[in-house]
Coordinates of C-alpha atoms and ligand atoms in Angstrom, one line a residue:
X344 CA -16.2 1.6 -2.2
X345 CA -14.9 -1.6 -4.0
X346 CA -11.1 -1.5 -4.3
X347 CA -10.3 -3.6 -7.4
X348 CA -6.9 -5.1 -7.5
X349 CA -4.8 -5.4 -10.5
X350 CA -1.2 -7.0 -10.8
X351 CA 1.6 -6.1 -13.1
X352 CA 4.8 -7.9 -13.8
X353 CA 7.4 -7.9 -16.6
X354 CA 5.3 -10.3 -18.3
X355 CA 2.2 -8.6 -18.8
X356 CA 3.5 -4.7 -18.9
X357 CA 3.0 -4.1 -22.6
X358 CA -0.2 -6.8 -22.8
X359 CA -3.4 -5.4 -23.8
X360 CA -4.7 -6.5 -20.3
X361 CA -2.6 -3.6 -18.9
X362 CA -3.2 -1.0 -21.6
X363 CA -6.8 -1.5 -20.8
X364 CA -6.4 -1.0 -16.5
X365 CA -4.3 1.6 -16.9
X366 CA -7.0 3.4 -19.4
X367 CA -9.6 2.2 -16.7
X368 CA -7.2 3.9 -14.3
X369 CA -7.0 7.4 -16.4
X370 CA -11.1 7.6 -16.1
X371 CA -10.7 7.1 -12.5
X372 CA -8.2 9.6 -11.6
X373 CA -10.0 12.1 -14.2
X374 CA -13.4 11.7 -12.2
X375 CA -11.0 13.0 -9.4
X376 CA -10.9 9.0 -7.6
X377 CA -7.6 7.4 -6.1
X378 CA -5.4 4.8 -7.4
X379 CA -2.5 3.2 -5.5
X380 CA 0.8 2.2 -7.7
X381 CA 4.1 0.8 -6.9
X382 CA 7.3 3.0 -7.3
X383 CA 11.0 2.7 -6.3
X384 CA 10.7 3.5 -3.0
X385 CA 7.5 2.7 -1.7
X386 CA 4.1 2.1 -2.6
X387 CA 1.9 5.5 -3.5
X388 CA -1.5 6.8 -3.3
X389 CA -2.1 8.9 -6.2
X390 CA -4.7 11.5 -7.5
X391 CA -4.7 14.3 -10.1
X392 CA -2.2 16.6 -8.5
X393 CA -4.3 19.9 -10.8
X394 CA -7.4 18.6 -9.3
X395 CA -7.9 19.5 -5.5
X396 CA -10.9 18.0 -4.4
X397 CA -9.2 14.7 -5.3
X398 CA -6.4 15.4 -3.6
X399 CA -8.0 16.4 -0.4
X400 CA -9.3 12.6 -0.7
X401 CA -6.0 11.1 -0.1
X402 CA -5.8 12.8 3.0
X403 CA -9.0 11.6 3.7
X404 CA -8.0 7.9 3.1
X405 CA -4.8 8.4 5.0
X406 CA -6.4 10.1 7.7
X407 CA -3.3 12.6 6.9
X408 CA -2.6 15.7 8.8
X409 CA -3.9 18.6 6.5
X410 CA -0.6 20.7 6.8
X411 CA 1.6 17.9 5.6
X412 CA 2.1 18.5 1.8
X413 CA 1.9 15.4 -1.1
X414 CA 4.8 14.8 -3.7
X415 CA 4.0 15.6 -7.1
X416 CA 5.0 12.6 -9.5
X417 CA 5.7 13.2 -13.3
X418 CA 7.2 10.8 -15.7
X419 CA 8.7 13.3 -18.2
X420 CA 11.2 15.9 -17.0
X421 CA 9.5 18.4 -19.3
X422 CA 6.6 18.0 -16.5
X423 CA 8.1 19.5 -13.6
X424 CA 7.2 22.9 -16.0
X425 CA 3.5 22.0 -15.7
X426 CA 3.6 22.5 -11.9
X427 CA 6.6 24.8 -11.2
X428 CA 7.9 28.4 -11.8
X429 CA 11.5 28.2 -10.9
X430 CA 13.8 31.0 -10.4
X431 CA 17.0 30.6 -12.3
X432 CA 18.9 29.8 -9.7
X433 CA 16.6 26.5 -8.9
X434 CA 16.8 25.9 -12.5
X435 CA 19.9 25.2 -12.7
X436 CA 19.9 23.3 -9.6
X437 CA 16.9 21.2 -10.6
X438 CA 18.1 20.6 -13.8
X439 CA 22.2 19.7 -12.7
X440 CA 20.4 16.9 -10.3
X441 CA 17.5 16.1 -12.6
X442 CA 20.1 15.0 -14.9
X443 CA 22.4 13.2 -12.0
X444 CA 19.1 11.3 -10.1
X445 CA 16.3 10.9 -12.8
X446 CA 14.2 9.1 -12.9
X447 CA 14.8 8.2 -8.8
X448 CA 14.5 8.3 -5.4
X449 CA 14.8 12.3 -4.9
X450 CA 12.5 14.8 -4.6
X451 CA 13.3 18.1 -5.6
X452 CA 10.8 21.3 -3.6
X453 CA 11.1 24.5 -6.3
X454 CA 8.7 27.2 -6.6
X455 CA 4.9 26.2 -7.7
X456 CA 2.6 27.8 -10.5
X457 CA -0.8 28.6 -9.6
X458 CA -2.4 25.3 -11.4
X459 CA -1.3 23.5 -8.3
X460 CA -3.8 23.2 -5.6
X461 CA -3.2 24.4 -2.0
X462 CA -4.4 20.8 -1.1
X463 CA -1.2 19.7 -2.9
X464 CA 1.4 22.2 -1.0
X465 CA -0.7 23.2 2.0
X466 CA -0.9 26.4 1.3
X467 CA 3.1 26.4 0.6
X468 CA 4.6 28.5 -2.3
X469 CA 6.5 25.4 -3.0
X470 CA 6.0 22.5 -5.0
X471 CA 7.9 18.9 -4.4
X472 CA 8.4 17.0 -7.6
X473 CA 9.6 13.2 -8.3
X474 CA 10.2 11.3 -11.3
X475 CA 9.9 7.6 -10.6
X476 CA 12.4 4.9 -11.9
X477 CA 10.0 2.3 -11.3
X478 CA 8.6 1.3 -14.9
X479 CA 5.1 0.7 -13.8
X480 CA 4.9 3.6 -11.9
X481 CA 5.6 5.7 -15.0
X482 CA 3.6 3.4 -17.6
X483 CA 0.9 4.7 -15.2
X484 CA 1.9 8.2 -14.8
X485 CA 2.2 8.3 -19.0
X486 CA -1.5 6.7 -19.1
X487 CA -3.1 9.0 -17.0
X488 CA -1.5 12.0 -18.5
X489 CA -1.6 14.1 -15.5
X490 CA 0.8 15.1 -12.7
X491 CA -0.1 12.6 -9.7
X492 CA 0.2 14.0 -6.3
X493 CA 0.9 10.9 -4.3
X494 CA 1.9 10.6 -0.3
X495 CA 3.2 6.8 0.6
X496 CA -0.2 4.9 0.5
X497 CA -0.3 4.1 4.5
X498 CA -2.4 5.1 7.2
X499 CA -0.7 8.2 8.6
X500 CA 2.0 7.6 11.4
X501 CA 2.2 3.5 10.4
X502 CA 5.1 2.4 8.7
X503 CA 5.3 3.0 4.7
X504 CA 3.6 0.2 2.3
X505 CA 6.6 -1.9 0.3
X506 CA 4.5 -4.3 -0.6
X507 CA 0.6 -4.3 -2.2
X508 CA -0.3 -6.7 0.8
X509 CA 0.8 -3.9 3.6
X510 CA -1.6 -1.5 0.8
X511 CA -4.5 -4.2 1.1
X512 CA -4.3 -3.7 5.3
X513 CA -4.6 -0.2 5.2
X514 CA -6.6 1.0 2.0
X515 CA -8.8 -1.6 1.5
X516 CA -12.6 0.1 0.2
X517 CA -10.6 3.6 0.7
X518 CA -9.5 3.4 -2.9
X519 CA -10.6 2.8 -6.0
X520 CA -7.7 1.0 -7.7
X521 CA -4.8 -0.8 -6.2
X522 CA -1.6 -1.4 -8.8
X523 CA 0.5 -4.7 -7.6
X524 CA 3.7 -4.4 -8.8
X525 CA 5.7 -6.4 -6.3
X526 CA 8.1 -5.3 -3.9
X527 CA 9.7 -1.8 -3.8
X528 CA 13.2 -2.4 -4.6
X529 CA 14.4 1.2 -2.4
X530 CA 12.0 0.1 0.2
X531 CA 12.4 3.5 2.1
X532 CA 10.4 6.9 0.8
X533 CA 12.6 9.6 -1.4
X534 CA 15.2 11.9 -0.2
X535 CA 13.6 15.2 -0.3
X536 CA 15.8 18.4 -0.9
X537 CA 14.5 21.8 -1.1
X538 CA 16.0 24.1 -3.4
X539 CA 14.5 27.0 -2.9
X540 CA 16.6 28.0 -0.2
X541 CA 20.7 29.8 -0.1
X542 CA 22.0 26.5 -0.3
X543 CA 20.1 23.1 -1.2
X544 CA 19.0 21.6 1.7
X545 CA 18.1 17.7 2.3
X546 CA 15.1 18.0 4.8
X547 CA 14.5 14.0 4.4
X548 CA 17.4 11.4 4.3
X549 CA 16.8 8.6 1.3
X550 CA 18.2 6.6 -1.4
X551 CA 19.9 9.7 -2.7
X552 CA 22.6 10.6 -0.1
X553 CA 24.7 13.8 0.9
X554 CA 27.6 12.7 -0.5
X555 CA 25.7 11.6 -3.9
X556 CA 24.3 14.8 -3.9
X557 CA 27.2 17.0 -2.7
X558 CA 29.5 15.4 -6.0
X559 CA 26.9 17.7 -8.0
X560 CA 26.0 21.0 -5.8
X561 CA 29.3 20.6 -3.3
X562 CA 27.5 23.6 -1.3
X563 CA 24.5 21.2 -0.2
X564 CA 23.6 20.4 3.2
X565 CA 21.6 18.2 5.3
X566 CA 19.1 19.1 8.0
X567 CA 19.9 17.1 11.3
X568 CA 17.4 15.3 12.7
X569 CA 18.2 13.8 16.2
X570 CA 16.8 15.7 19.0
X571 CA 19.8 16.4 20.6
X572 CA 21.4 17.4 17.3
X573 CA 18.5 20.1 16.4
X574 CA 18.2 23.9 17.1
X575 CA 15.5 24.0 19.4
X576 CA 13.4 26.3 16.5
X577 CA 13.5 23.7 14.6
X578 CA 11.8 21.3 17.2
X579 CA 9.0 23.5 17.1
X580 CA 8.5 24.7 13.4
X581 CA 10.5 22.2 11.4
X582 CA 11.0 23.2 7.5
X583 CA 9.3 20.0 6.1
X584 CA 6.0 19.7 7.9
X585 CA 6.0 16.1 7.8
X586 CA 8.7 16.1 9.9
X587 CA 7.0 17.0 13.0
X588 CA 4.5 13.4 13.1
X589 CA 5.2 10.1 14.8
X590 CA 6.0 8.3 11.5
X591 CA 6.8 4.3 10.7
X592 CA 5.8 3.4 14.4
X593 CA 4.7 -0.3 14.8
X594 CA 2.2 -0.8 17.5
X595 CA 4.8 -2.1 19.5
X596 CA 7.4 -0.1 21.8
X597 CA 10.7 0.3 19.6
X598 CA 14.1 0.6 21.8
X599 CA 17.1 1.7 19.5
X600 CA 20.3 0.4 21.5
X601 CA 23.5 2.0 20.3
X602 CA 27.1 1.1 21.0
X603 CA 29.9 -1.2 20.3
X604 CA 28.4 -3.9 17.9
X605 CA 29.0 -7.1 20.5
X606 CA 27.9 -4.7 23.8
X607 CA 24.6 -4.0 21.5
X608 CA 24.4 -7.7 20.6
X609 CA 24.2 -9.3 24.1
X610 CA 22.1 -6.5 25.5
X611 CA 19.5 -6.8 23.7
X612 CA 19.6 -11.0 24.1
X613 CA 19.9 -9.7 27.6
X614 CA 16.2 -8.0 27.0
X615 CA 14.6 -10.8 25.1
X616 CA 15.8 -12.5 28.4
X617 CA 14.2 -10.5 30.2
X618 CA 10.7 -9.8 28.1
X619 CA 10.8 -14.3 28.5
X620 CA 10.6 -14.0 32.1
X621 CA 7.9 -11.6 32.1
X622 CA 5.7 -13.2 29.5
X623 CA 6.1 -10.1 26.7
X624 CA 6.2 -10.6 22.9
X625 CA 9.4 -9.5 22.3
X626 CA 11.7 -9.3 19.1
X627 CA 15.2 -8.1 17.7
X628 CA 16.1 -6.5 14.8
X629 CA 19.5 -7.1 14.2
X630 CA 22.9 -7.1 11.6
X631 CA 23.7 -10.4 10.4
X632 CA 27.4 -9.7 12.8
X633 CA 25.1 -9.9 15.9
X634 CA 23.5 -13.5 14.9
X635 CA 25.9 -15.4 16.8
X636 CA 24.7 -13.9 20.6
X637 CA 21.0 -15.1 19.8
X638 CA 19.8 -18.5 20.5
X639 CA 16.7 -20.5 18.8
X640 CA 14.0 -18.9 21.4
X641 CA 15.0 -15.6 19.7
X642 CA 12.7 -13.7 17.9
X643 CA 15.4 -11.8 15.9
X644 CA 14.8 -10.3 12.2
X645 CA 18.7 -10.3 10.1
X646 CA 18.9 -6.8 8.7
X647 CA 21.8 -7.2 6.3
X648 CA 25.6 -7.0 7.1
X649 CA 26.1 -4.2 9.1
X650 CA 27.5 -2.1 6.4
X651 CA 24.8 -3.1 3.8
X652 CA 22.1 0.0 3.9
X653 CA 20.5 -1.1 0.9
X654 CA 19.3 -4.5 2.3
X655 CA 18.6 -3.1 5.7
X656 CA 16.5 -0.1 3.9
X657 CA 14.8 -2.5 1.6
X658 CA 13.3 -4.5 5.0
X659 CA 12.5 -2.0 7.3
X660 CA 8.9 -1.5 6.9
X661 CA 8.1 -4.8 5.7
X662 CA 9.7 -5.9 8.8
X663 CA 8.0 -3.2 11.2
X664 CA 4.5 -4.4 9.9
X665 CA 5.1 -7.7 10.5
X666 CA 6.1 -7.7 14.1
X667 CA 2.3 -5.9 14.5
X668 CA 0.7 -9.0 12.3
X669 CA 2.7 -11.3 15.1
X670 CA 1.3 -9.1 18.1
X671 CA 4.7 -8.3 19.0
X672 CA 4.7 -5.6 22.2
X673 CA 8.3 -4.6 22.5
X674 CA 10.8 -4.8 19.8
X675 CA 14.6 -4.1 20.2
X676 CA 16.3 -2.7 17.0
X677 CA 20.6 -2.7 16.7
X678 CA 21.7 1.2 15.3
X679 CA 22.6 0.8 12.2
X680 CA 25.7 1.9 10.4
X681 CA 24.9 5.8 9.6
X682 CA 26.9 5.8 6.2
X683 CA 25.1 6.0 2.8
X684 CA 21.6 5.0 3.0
X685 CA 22.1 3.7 6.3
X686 CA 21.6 7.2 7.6
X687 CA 18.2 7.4 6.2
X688 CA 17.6 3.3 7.7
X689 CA 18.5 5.4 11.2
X690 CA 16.2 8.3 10.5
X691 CA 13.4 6.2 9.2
X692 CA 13.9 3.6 12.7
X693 CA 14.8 6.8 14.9
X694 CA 11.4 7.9 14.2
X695 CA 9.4 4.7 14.4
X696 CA 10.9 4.3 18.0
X697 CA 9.8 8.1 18.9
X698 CA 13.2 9.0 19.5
X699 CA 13.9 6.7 21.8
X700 CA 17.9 5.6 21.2
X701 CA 19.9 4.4 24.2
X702 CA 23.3 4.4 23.9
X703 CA 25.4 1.4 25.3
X704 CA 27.9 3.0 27.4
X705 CA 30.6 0.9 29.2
X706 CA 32.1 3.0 31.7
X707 CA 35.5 2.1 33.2
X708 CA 36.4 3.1 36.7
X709 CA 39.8 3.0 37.7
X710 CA 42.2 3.4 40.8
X711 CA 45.6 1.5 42.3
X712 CA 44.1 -1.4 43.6
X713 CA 40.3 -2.1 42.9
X714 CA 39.7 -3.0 46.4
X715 CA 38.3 0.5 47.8
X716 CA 37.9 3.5 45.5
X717 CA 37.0 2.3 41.6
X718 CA 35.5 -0.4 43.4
X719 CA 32.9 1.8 45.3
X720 CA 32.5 3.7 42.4
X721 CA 31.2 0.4 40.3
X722 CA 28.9 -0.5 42.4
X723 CA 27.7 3.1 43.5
X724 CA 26.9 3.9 39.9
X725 CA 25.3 0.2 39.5
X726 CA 22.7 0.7 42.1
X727 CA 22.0 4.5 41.3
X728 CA 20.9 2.8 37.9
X729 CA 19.0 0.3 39.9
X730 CA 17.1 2.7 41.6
X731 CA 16.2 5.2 38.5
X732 CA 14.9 2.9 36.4
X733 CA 12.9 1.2 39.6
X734 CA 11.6 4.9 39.9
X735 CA 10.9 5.3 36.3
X736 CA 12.8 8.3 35.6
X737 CA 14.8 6.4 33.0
X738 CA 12.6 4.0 30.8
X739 CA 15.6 1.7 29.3
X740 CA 19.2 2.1 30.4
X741 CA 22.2 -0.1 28.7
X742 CA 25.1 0.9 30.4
X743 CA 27.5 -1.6 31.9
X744 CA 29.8 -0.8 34.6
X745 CA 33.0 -2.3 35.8
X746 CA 36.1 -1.2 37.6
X747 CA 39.8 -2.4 37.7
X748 CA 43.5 -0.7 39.3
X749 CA 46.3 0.2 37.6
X750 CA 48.6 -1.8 39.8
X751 CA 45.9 -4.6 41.1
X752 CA 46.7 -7.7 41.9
X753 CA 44.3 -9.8 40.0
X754 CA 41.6 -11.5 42.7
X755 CA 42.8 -9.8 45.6
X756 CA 39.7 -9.4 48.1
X757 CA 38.1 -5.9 48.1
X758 CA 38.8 -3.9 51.6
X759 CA 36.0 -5.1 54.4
X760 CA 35.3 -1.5 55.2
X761 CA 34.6 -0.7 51.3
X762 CA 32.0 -3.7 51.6
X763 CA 30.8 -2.6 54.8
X764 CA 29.5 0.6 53.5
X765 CA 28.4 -0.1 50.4
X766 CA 26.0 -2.6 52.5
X767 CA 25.1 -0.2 55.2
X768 CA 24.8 3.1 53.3
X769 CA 23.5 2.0 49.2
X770 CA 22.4 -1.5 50.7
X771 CA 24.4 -3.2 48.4
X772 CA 26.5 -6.4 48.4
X773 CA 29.8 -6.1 47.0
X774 CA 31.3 -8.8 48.6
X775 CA 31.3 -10.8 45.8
X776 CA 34.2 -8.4 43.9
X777 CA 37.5 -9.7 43.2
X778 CA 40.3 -7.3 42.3
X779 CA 41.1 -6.6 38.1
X780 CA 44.2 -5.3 36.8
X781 CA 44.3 -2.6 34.1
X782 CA 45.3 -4.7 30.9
X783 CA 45.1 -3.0 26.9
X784 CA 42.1 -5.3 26.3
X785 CA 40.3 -3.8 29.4
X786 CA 40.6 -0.9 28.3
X787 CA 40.1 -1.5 24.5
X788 CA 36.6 -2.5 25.5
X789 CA 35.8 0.6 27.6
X790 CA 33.7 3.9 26.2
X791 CA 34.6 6.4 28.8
X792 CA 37.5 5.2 31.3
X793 CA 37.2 7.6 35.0
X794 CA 40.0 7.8 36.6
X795 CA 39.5 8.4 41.1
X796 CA 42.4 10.7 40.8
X797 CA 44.9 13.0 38.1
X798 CA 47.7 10.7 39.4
X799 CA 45.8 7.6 38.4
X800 CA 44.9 9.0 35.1
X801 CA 48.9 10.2 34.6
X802 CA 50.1 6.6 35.3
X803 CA 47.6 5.2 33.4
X804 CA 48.0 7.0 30.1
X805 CA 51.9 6.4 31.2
X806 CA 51.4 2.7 30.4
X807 CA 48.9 3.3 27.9
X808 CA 49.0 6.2 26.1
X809 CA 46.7 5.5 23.0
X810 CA 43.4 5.6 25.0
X811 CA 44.0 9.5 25.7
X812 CA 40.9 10.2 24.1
X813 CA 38.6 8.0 26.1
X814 CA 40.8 8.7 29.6
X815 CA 39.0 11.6 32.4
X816 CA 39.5 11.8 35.9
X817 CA 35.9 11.5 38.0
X818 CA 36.7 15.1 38.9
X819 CA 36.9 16.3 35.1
X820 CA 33.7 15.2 34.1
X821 CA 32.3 16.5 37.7
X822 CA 33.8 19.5 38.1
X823 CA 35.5 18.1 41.4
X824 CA 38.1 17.4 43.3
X825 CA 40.4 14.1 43.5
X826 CA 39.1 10.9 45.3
X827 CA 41.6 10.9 48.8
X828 CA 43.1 7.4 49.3
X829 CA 40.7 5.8 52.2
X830 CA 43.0 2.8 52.4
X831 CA 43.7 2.0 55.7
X832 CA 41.8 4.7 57.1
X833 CA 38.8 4.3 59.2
X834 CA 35.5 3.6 58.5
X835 CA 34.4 7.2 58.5
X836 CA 37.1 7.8 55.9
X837 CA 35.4 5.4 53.5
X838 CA 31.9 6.4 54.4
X839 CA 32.9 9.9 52.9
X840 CA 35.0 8.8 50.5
X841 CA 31.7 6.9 49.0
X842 CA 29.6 10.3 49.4
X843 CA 32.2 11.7 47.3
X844 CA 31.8 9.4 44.6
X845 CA 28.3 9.5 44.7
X846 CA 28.0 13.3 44.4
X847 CA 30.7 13.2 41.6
X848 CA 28.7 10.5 39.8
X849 CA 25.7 12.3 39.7
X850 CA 27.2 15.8 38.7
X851 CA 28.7 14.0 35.9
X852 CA 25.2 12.6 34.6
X853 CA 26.8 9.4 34.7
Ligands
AMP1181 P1 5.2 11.2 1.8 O1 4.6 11.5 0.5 O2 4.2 10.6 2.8 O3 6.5 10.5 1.7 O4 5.5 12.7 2.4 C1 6.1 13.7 1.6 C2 7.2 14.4 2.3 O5 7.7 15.5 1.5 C3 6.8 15.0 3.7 O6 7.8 14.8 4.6 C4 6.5 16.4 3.3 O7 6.6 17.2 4.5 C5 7.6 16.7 2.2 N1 7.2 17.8 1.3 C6 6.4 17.7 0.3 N2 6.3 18.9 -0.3 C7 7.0 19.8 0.4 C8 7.3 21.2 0.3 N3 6.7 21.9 -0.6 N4 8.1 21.7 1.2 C9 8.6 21.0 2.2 N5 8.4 19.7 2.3 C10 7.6 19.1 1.5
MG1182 MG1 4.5 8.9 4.2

């Protein structure tokens, strides 16, 4: 098939150049063909939503998963009637945010009416509808004079289309019309919220937040959608069937790093480092905050100011395809900011990286001196991380380590028995340590502070009692008992105070 191409701008909208495509475009989608427009969030592949032989095209074109259902796209209000059979209590709710979010970026799923296909719904009893702001989008939607059921027009599982070029790569000759109408201004895909349910329920984060949408139906909720945040059924059998695919995903292997905005910064110019030295593409995606711990050799892409969700949503995908155009193999993206639309950036980039989100952790260890116990405990932990992700049981690992004493004497010489096992037992060389005394700025940096003992931790939130909340004793997090004093003690004593340690660090899942 020839695609042909045809551009819109504010220029040309009411020309009659562009009454004549968009006529050309209503033949096409009534002989049941495809046509790709540009909305407000991202680019869409649309066919006759009432006709489901065309519709089973654009899973065809997508190479879509066949229980994944389409958005139905109407440009009058009035429309959703033509596809829908709400109860009254969706009514009301669809016509509360219809008024609130119309035209926009939120999809509402109500009850269907039997015109709709079960290409559309996928054999669901319920019917997602949108009403585009986007002007072209509903100049075309008005032309055609049918609902358009219309997925983002990608190849399934690649990041969504926000400009007609990312359309060209993957729908070239697979289409018979593509509409160029610049770049989406949203830049991610709608929220989606299903209404059919006790309460209205966001299945997919977007432009429309929570807290937008909770101002008009307080009672709404939000489905999580972190793996360690989800009920295990939902894993399995999730309520929006897209949910269950690899989505967004770049060729290359995404890494989210979370933390502490400077700790996030300088590892991941730590792992640009490191992808130099073994000859991978790498690249960052980072807040315009982090610039400053990147220098020229970076390849970094500026998101936006950490608080600015609308910029960062608006480059996403753009910026996902380009790192594939660039041949890039590993690519190292900042967590964003989860307020406002930031939280659907982080869903959309959670996704794209297959889940993969390492937190930054800087871990704290801390007894009297920092020459024996806290000392061993550093550099235990250090080479136990060493050794898991030598073994591969842990593919990326950003936690930093460091130790200091509550009443240390600032670069006094660690104990030579402390060094001596540390070298004999973990085969590691300590020797370089110099002792660090607790200060408020040491502390202020810290994630999780582990005290050796419940007197260390007692004397310690005695001096500083506003880091309560981020203060345990090893033995807390363990389930274990305090770490004895080896000071002065033998080098027996030290060999088992280390195997204590150890066996504390690893029941805490440090
Ligand atoms: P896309 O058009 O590619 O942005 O995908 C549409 C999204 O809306 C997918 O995540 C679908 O699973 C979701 N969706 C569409 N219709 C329904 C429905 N009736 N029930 C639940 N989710 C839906
Ligand atoms: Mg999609």
């Amino acid at each position: 098939m020839v695609t042909e191409y045809f551009t819109v701008n504010e220029k040309n909208i009411d020309s009659e150049e562009t009454a004549e495509f968009l006529a050309h475009c209503k033949e096409i989608i009534g002989e049941g063909g495809l046509v790709v427009f540009p909305t407000e969030t991202v680019y869409g592949l649309g066919a006759d939503a009432l006709n489901g032989e065309a519709v089973k095209k654009i899973f065809t074109a997508k190479g879509r998963p066949a229980d994944n259902p389409l958005i139905v796209h109407i440009a009058d209000v009035k429309k959703a009637d033509d596809v829908s059979s709400m109860t009254e209590t969706e009514r009301e709710r669809f016509n509360k945010l219809a008024k609130a979010f119309w035209p926009g970026p939120l999809t509402m799923i109500v009850t269907k009416n039997e015109s709709v296909p079960d290409a559309v719904t996928c054999g669901l009893g319920t019917v997602g509808i949108r009403l585009p702001e986007n002007k072209y989008a509903r100049k075309f939607i008005e032309a055609v004079g049918t609902p358009i059921a219309a997925p983002s027009a990608n190849t399934s599982g690649k990041p969504s289309p926000t400009l007609a070029s990312h359309v060209k790569e993957d729908m070239d000759g697979k289409v018979n019309a593509i509409i160029d109408g610049g770049a989406c201004r949203v830049g991610l895909e709608s929220t989606v919220i299903d209404l059919t349910g006790e309460v209205p329920c966001i299945l997919r984060p977007g432009g429309v937040t929570l807290e937008m949408v909770k101002k008009i139906l307080p009672e709404a909720t939000q489905l999580a959608w972190k793996k360690e945040e989800q009920p295990k059924e939902d894993i399995e059998k999730p309520k929006s069937p897209g949910l269950k695919y690899k989505h967004y995903a770049p060729n290359a292997k995404v890494v989210i790093l979370q933390g502490d905005s400077d700790t996030v910064a300088k590892r991941i110019a730590w792992a640009l480092e490191n992808a130099r030295l073994r000859n991978a593409k790498a690249a960052a995606m980072i807040t315009d905050e982090q610039k400053k711990y990147f220098s020229k050799e970076d390849n970094i892409v500026c998101m936006g100011k950490a608080d600015d969700g609308e910029t960062q949503a608006a480059k996403l995908f753009a910026t996902l395809r380009d790192f594939d155009d660039c041949g890039i193999t590993e690519v190292y993206a900042t967590a964003m900011k989860e307020d406002g639309v930031g939280y659907a950036v982080m869903n959309r980039l959670y996704r794209a990286a297959g889940c993969l989100m390492v937190p930054c952790k800087k871990i704290l260890f801390v007894c009297t001196g920092n020459t024996c116990r806290s000392f061993m405990a550093e550099y235990i932990l250090k080479g136990l991380i060493e050794k898991r992700m030598a073994a591969g049981e842990i593919e990326a690992c950003a936690t930093e380590v460091s130790s200091a004493g509550v009443y240390a004497e600032d670069g006094g010489w660690p104990t030579e028995n402390a060094v001596d096992v540390l070298k004999d037992i973990y085969e590691i060389d300590g020797s370089q340590h110099r002792a660090t005394k607790v200060t408020a700025e040491i502390l202020d940096k810290a994630d999780l502070i582990l005290t050796m003992t419940a007197g260390h931790k007692r004397v310690l939130l005695g001096f500083f009692p506003e880091y309560a909340d981020k203060v345990f004793t090893l033995a807390e997090k363990a389930c274990g008992g305090d770490v004895e004093d080896p000071f002065a003690g033998s080098y027996k004593t030290y060999v088992d105070s280390a195997m204590h340690i150890e066996e504390m660090i690893v029941k805490a899942g440090l």
